[in-house]
PDB file of C-alpha atoms in Angstrom:
ATOM      1  CA  MET P   1     -22.422  -7.479 -16.686  1.00 39.00           C
ATOM      2  CA  ASN P   2     -20.763  -9.314 -19.513  1.00 39.00           C
ATOM      3  CA  ARG P   3     -18.889 -12.161 -17.808  1.00 38.00           C
ATOM      4  CA  ALA P   4     -16.791 -12.732 -20.877  1.00 39.00           C
ATOM      5  CA  SER P   5     -14.673  -9.782 -19.806  1.00 40.00           C
ATOM      6  CA  ASP P   6     -13.389 -11.886 -16.927  1.00 40.00           C
ATOM      7  CA  THR P   7     -12.567 -14.885 -19.043  1.00 38.00           C
ATOM      8  CA  GLY P   8     -10.317 -13.333 -21.664  1.00 39.00           C
ATOM      9  CA  GLY P   9     -12.841 -14.037 -24.426  1.00 39.00           C
ATOM     10  CA  CYS P  10     -12.543 -12.680 -27.945  1.00 38.00           C
ATOM     11  CA  ASP P  11     -12.878  -8.927 -28.436  1.00 41.00           C
ATOM     12  CA  ASP P  12     -15.070  -7.581 -31.183  1.00 39.00           C
ATOM     13  CA  HIS P  13     -12.340  -5.130 -32.109  1.00 39.00           C
ATOM     14  CA  PRO P  14      -8.937  -6.809 -31.705  1.00 39.00           C
ATOM     15  CA  ARG P  15      -6.093  -4.500 -30.767  1.00 44.00           C
ATOM     16  CA  ARG P  16      -2.413  -4.845 -31.343  1.00 45.00           C
ATOM     17  CA  ALA P  17      -0.670  -6.178 -28.236  1.00 49.00           C
ATOM     18  CA  ARG P  18       2.582  -4.664 -27.029  1.00 56.00           C
ATOM     19  CA  ARG P  19       5.664  -6.845 -27.238  1.00 61.00           C
ATOM     20  CA  TYR P  20       7.311  -7.560 -23.899  1.00 65.00           C
ATOM     21  CA  ASP P  21       9.635 -10.254 -22.592  1.00 73.00           C
ATOM     22  CA  ALA P  22       8.261 -12.384 -19.793  1.00 80.00           C
ATOM     23  CA  ALA P  23       9.458 -10.063 -17.046  1.00 79.00           C
ATOM     24  CA  GLY P  24       8.141  -7.008 -18.893  1.00 79.00           C
ATOM     25  CA  THR P  25       4.721  -8.593 -19.367  1.00 86.00           C
ATOM     26  CA  ARG P  26       4.419  -9.548 -15.737  1.00 84.00           C
ATOM     27  CA  SER P  27       5.530  -6.072 -14.634  1.00 79.00           C
ATOM     28  CA  ALA P  28       3.100  -4.365 -17.006  1.00 83.00           C
ATOM     29  CA  LEU P  29       0.250  -6.537 -15.714  1.00 87.00           C
ATOM     30  CA  LEU P  30       1.104  -5.848 -12.085  1.00 81.00           C
ATOM     31  CA  GLY P  31       1.222  -2.075 -12.742  1.00 77.00           C
ATOM     32  CA  ALA P  32      -2.055  -2.045 -14.603  1.00 83.00           C
ATOM     33  CA  ALA P  33      -3.717  -4.271 -11.998  1.00 83.00           C
ATOM     34  CA  ALA P  34      -2.502  -2.100  -9.116  1.00 75.00           C
ATOM     35  CA  LEU P  35      -4.110   0.955 -10.653  1.00 74.00           C
ATOM     36  CA  ARG P  36      -7.340  -0.825 -11.563  1.00 80.00           C
ATOM     37  CA  PHE P  37      -7.875  -2.563  -8.259  1.00 78.00           C
ATOM     38  CA  ALA P  38      -7.117   0.620  -6.284  1.00 70.00           C
ATOM     39  CA  ARG P  39      -9.528   2.742  -8.284  1.00 73.00           C
ATOM     40  CA  TYR P  40     -12.398   0.347  -8.787  1.00 77.00           C
ATOM     41  CA  GLY P  41     -11.914  -2.531  -6.326  1.00 74.00           C
ATOM     42  CA  TYR P  42     -11.772  -6.253  -7.132  1.00 78.00           C
ATOM     43  CA  ASP P  43     -15.340  -6.521  -8.462  1.00 80.00           C
ATOM     44  CA  GLY P  44     -15.177  -3.268 -10.382  1.00 81.00           C
ATOM     45  CA  CYS P  45     -12.617  -4.323 -12.953  1.00 84.00           C
ATOM     46  CA  SER P  46     -12.058  -7.278 -15.189  1.00 91.00           C
ATOM     47  CA  VAL P  47      -9.157  -9.250 -16.485  1.00 93.00           C
ATOM     48  CA  ARG P  48      -9.804  -7.793 -19.937  1.00 92.00           C
ATOM     49  CA  ASP P  49      -9.618  -4.257 -18.554  1.00 91.00           C
ATOM     50  CA  ILE P  50      -6.319  -4.971 -16.886  1.00 91.00           C
ATOM     51  CA  ALA P  51      -4.819  -6.642 -19.922  1.00 92.00           C
ATOM     52  CA  LYS P  52      -5.981  -3.757 -22.151  1.00 91.00           C
ATOM     53  CA  ASP P  53      -4.312  -1.222 -19.863  1.00 88.00           C
ATOM     54  CA  ALA P  54      -1.091  -3.276 -19.941  1.00 87.00           C
ATOM     55  CA  GLY P  55      -1.297  -3.607 -23.724  1.00 89.00           C
ATOM     56  CA  VAL P  56      -1.268  -7.371 -23.705  1.00 90.00           C
ATOM     57  CA  ASP P  57      -3.697 -10.231 -24.452  1.00 91.00           C
ATOM     58  CA  ALA P  58      -5.972 -11.186 -21.518  1.00 92.00           C
ATOM     59  CA  ALA P  59      -4.820 -14.774 -21.762  1.00 92.00           C
ATOM     60  CA  LEU P  60      -1.453 -13.687 -20.435  1.00 92.00           C
ATOM     61  CA  VAL P  61      -3.059 -12.860 -17.061  1.00 92.00           C
ATOM     62  CA  TYR P  62      -3.828 -16.557 -16.670  1.00 93.00           C
ATOM     63  CA  ARG P  63      -0.478 -17.613 -18.028  1.00 92.00           C
ATOM     64  CA  TYR P  64       1.513 -15.513 -15.519  1.00 90.00           C
ATOM     65  CA  PHE P  65      -0.828 -15.467 -12.535  1.00 91.00           C
ATOM     66  CA  GLY P  66      -3.336 -18.276 -12.970  1.00 91.00           C
ATOM     67  CA  SER P  67      -6.429 -16.206 -12.132  1.00 90.00           C
ATOM     68  CA  LYS P  68      -7.732 -12.712 -11.383  1.00 88.00           C
ATOM     69  CA  GLU P  69      -7.698 -13.569  -7.684  1.00 83.00           C
ATOM     70  CA  ALA P  70      -4.028 -14.534  -7.791  1.00 86.00           C
ATOM     71  CA  LEU P  71      -3.233 -11.284  -9.616  1.00 86.00           C
ATOM     72  CA  PHE P  72      -5.124  -9.321  -6.995  1.00 82.00           C
ATOM     73  CA  ASP P  73      -3.181 -11.135  -4.283  1.00 75.00           C
ATOM     74  CA  ALA P  74       0.102 -10.271  -6.032  1.00 77.00           C
ATOM     75  CA  VAL P  75      -0.630  -6.531  -5.983  1.00 75.00           C
ATOM     76  CA  SER P  76      -2.246  -6.414  -2.553  1.00 67.00           C
ATOM     77  CA  THR P  77       0.800  -7.052  -0.439  1.00 62.00           C
ATOM     78  CA  SER P  78       2.263  -3.865   1.038  1.00 56.00           C
ATOM     79  CA  THR P  79       5.011  -4.754   3.477  1.00 58.00           C
ATOM     80  CA  GLY P  80       7.815  -3.754   1.119  1.00 60.00           C
ATOM     81  CA  MET P  81       7.391  -0.063   1.885  1.00 66.00           C
ATOM     82  CA  PHE P  82       7.973  -0.842   5.615  1.00 77.00           C
ATOM     83  CA  GLU P  83      11.202  -2.752   5.140  1.00 72.00           C
ATOM     84  CA  PRO P  84      13.452   0.081   6.463  1.00 78.00           C
ATOM     85  CA  LEU P  85      11.724  -0.188   9.820  1.00 82.00           C
ATOM     86  CA  ARG P  86      13.375  -3.499  10.413  1.00 80.00           C
ATOM     87  CA  HIS P  87      16.811  -1.893  10.766  1.00 81.00           C
ATOM     88  CA  LEU P  88      16.545   1.921  10.733  1.00 84.00           C
ATOM     89  CA  PRO P  89      17.803   3.492  13.966  1.00 89.00           C
ATOM     90  CA  LEU P  90      14.801   4.637  16.031  1.00 89.00           C
ATOM     91  CA  ASP P  91      16.012   8.250  16.159  1.00 87.00           C
ATOM     92  CA  GLU P  92      15.777   8.336  12.376  1.00 88.00           C
ATOM     93  CA  VAL P  93      12.222   6.886  12.029  1.00 88.00           C
ATOM     94  CA  SER P  94      10.435  10.267  12.128  1.00 85.00           C
ATOM     95  CA  ALA P  95      12.669  11.661   9.389  1.00 84.00           C
ATOM     96  CA  TRP P  96      12.129   8.533   7.340  1.00 85.00           C
ATOM     97  CA  ILE P  97       8.375   8.810   7.612  1.00 84.00           C
ATOM     98  CA  CYS P  98       8.553  12.467   6.674  1.00 81.00           C
ATOM     99  CA  ASP P  99      10.556  11.476   3.597  1.00 81.00           C
ATOM    100  CA  VAL P 100       8.016   8.779   2.647  1.00 78.00           C
ATOM    101  CA  VAL P 101       5.134  11.261   3.097  1.00 79.00           C
ATOM    102  CA  SER P 102       6.961  13.990   1.161  1.00 76.00           C
ATOM    103  CA  ARG P 103       8.466  11.997  -1.676  1.00 72.00           C
ATOM    104  CA  GLY P 104       6.260   8.982  -1.975  1.00 65.00           C
ATOM    105  CA  PRO P 105       4.557   8.161  -5.267  1.00 60.00           C
ATOM    106  CA  THR P 106       1.307   9.889  -6.109  1.00 63.00           C
ATOM    107  CA  GLU P 107      -1.955   7.980  -6.485  1.00 60.00           C
ATOM    108  CA  GLU P 108      -1.438   7.977 -10.314  1.00 61.00           C
ATOM    109  CA  GLU P 109       2.041   6.513  -9.992  1.00 59.00           C
ATOM    110  CA  ALA P 110       1.402   3.857  -7.341  1.00 58.00           C
ATOM    111  CA  PRO P 111      -1.993   3.468  -5.638  1.00 60.00           C
ATOM    112  CA  HIS P 112      -2.032   3.607  -1.854  1.00 68.00           C
ATOM    113  CA  PRO P 113      -2.306   0.059  -0.476  1.00 66.00           C
ATOM    114  CA  LEU P 114      -5.131   1.035   1.840  1.00 70.00           C
ATOM    115  CA  LEU P 115      -7.310   2.080  -1.099  1.00 68.00           C
ATOM    116  CA  THR P 116      -6.876  -1.229  -2.766  1.00 66.00           C
ATOM    117  CA  LYS P 117      -8.051  -2.974   0.336  1.00 67.00           C
ATOM    118  CA  LEU P 118     -10.903  -0.595   1.164  1.00 66.00           C
ATOM    119  CA  ARG P 119     -12.313  -0.649  -2.326  1.00 64.00           C
ATOM    120  CA  SER P 120     -12.311  -4.443  -2.204  1.00 63.00           C
ATOM    121  CA  SER P 121     -13.456  -4.704   1.391  1.00 58.00           C
ATOM    122  CA  SER P 122     -16.037  -7.388   0.541  1.00 60.00           C
ATOM    123  CA  ARG P 123     -13.097  -9.685   0.112  1.00 61.00           C
ATOM    124  CA  GLU P 124     -12.624 -10.392   3.814  1.00 68.00           C
ATOM    125  CA  GLU P 125      -9.591 -12.599   3.226  1.00 69.00           C
ATOM    126  CA  THR P 126      -7.704  -9.586   1.756  1.00 69.00           C
ATOM    127  CA  VAL P 127      -8.507  -7.416   4.764  1.00 72.00           C
ATOM    128  CA  GLY P 128      -7.438 -10.300   6.986  1.00 78.00           C
ATOM    129  CA  ARG P 129      -4.157 -10.622   5.089  1.00 75.00           C
ATOM    130  CA  PHE P 130      -3.545  -6.893   5.454  1.00 78.00           C
ATOM    131  CA  ARG P 131      -4.146  -7.218   9.205  1.00 84.00           C
ATOM    132  CA  GLU P 132      -1.598 -10.026   9.271  1.00 84.00           C
ATOM    133  CA  GLU P 133       0.936  -7.845   7.446  1.00 82.00           C
ATOM    134  CA  ILE P 134       0.515  -4.971   9.885  1.00 85.00           C
ATOM    135  CA  THR P 135       0.734  -7.327  12.766  1.00 91.00           C
ATOM    136  CA  GLU P 136       3.934  -8.972  11.508  1.00 88.00           C
ATOM    137  CA  VAL P 137       5.640  -5.644  10.657  1.00 87.00           C
ATOM    138  CA  PHE P 138       4.449  -3.430  13.461  1.00 92.00           C
ATOM    139  CA  SER P 139       2.705  -5.279  16.317  1.00 93.00           C
ATOM    140  CA  GLU P 140       5.375  -7.957  16.400  1.00 92.00           C
ATOM    141  CA  GLY P 141       8.515  -6.927  14.458  1.00 91.00           C
ATOM    142  CA  PHE P 142       8.754  -3.197  15.221  1.00 93.00           C
ATOM    143  CA  ALA P 143       7.334  -3.541  18.706  1.00 94.00           C
ATOM    144  CA  ARG P 144      10.267  -5.773  19.672  1.00 93.00           C
ATOM    145  CA  ARG P 145      12.575  -2.858  19.001  1.00 92.00           C
ATOM    146  CA  LEU P 146      10.751  -0.578  21.440  1.00 93.00           C
ATOM    147  CA  GLU P 147      11.540  -0.461  25.146  1.00 91.00           C
ATOM    148  CA  GLY P 148       8.979   0.130  27.883  1.00 91.00           C
ATOM    149  CA  GLU P 149       5.332  -0.636  28.227  1.00 92.00           C
ATOM    150  CA  ASP P 150       2.648  -0.864  25.552  1.00 93.00           C
ATOM    151  CA  ALA P 151       5.165  -1.498  22.858  1.00 94.00           C
ATOM    152  CA  GLU P 152       2.636  -3.186  20.542  1.00 95.00           C
ATOM    153  CA  LEU P 153       0.139  -0.345  20.930  1.00 95.00           C
ATOM    154  CA  ARG P 154       2.804   2.264  20.266  1.00 94.00           C
ATOM    155  CA  ALA P 155       3.949   0.381  17.183  1.00 94.00           C
ATOM    156  CA  GLU P 156       0.421   0.198  15.783  1.00 94.00           C
ATOM    157  CA  LEU P 157      -0.173   3.881  16.557  1.00 93.00           C
ATOM    158  CA  MET P 158       2.906   4.629  14.482  1.00 90.00           C
ATOM    159  CA  ALA P 159       1.480   2.503  11.687  1.00 90.00           C
ATOM    160  CA  ALA P 160      -1.729   4.509  11.928  1.00 90.00           C
ATOM    161  CA  TRP P 161       0.304   7.752  11.540  1.00 88.00           C
ATOM    162  CA  LEU P 162       2.183   6.411   8.523  1.00 86.00           C
ATOM    163  CA  MET P 163      -0.905   4.986   6.774  1.00 84.00           C
ATOM    164  CA  GLY P 164      -3.138   7.929   7.535  1.00 87.00           C
ATOM    165  CA  ILE P 165      -0.788  10.671   6.578  1.00 87.00           C
ATOM    166  CA  THR P 166       0.363   9.072   3.353  1.00 82.00           C
ATOM    167  CA  LEU P 167      -3.279   8.417   2.445  1.00 83.00           C
ATOM    168  CA  LEU P 168      -4.336  11.983   2.999  1.00 86.00           C
ATOM    169  CA  ARG P 169      -1.241  13.656   1.514  1.00 84.00           C
ATOM    170  CA  LEU P 170      -0.426  11.446  -1.470  1.00 78.00           C
ATOM    171  CA  ALA P 171      -3.735   9.832  -2.426  1.00 77.00           C
ATOM    172  CA  ILE P 172      -6.559  12.119  -1.261  1.00 82.00           C
ATOM    173  CA  ARG P 173      -4.383  15.217  -1.274  1.00 85.00           C
ATOM    174  CA  THR P 174      -6.081  17.213   1.441  1.00 92.00           C
ATOM    175  CA  PRO P 175      -5.088  20.875   1.039  1.00 94.00           C
ATOM    176  CA  ALA P 176      -3.102  21.582   4.191  1.00 93.00           C
ATOM    177  CA  LEU P 177      -1.114  18.330   4.166  1.00 89.00           C
ATOM    178  CA  ALA P 178      -0.458  18.615   0.407  1.00 86.00           C
ATOM    179  CA  ALA P 179       0.869  22.156   0.718  1.00 89.00           C
ATOM    180  CA  THR P 180       2.847  21.937   3.957  1.00 89.00           C
ATOM    181  CA  PRO P 181       6.656  22.335   3.561  1.00 89.00           C
ATOM    182  CA  ASP P 182       8.812  19.397   4.562  1.00 85.00           C
ATOM    183  CA  ASP P 183      10.422  21.163   7.542  1.00 87.00           C
ATOM    184  CA  THR P 184       6.992  22.064   9.058  1.00 91.00           C
ATOM    185  CA  LEU P 185       5.668  18.586   8.425  1.00 87.00           C
ATOM    186  CA  LEU P 186       8.731  17.000  10.046  1.00 86.00           C
ATOM    187  CA  ARG P 187       8.256  19.199  13.128  1.00 90.00           C
ATOM    188  CA  PHE P 188       4.739  17.976  13.687  1.00 91.00           C
ATOM    189  CA  LEU P 189       5.632  14.358  12.842  1.00 87.00           C
ATOM    190  CA  ARG P 190       8.362  14.432  15.460  1.00 87.00           C
ATOM    191  CA  ALA P 191       5.930  15.808  18.011  1.00 90.00           C
ATOM    192  CA  GLY P 192       3.534  12.907  17.396  1.00 89.00           C
ATOM    193  CA  ILE P 193       5.869  10.033  16.623  1.00 89.00           C
ATOM    194  CA  ASP P 194       8.952  10.504  18.780  1.00 90.00           C
ATOM    195  CA  PRO P 195       7.013   9.970  22.044  1.00 90.00           C
ATOM    196  CA  LEU P 196       5.813   6.577  20.666  1.00 91.00           C
ATOM    197  CA  LEU P 197       9.429   5.537  20.151  1.00 89.00           C
ATOM    198  CA  ASP P 198      10.512   6.492  23.652  1.00 84.00           C
ATOM    199  CA  ALA P 199      10.226   4.123  26.569  1.00 65.00           C
ATOM    200  CA  GLY P 200       8.420   6.657  28.745  1.00 56.00           C
ATOM    201  CA  CYS P 201       5.306   7.534  26.834  1.00 49.00           C
ATOM    202  CA  PRO P 202       3.874  10.830  28.175  1.00 52.00           C
ATOM    203  CA  GLY P 203       0.622  10.833  29.998  1.00 50.00           C
ATOM    204  CA  ASP P 204       0.760   7.220  31.184  1.00 48.00           C
ATOM    205  CA  GLY P 205       0.591   8.301  34.817  1.00 47.00           C
ATOM    206  CA  SER P 206       3.471   6.002  35.740  1.00 45.00           C
ATOM    207  CA  GLU P 207       5.265   8.803  37.614  1.00 45.00           C
ATOM    208  CA  ASP P 208       2.224   9.952  39.610  1.00 46.00           C
ATOM    209  CA  GLY P 209       2.477   9.398  43.354  1.00 41.00           C
TER     210      GLY P 209
END
């Protein structure tokens, strides 16, 4: 592999860079990096690739982010999509998840955060950071909103529903999930998620004898 592609070295065929202001350049680099890292993983793409996709000089990656690693870190956080769970009424959570699953961005528009992590799984610190994010949002934050036993487990199970369904429907596009109408999808989501939000989770045996 030509290591010069990671250093922003001279290109044999210079291209004309796009003109952005600072915010536009940063945004373009973040968008290009998100797509590259999700599709090819950290080791499968270079700074030059990302800059070329963004239409800017590779040196701007270092100006705005300092390093390829810092750029990866900037696009690897994923807690923003979970922000409504901090305040959304619990009886509206299933409908919100259905809306995310039905109207979320496609893989071409915004890569699924799980794919970015999985395709760069050799970077254990990134996987660890993702674990910390899930823990902070679900195992700790959302679990505090749930009454009854096993609140942390129920919160993480809901995270698994959300992550898994969005991955299959929006990124992998499995045929049944991709074609299911919203009302049918919501019916099944409620059947799986609503019991996790209730204090008395079915099948726990707490009412036996």
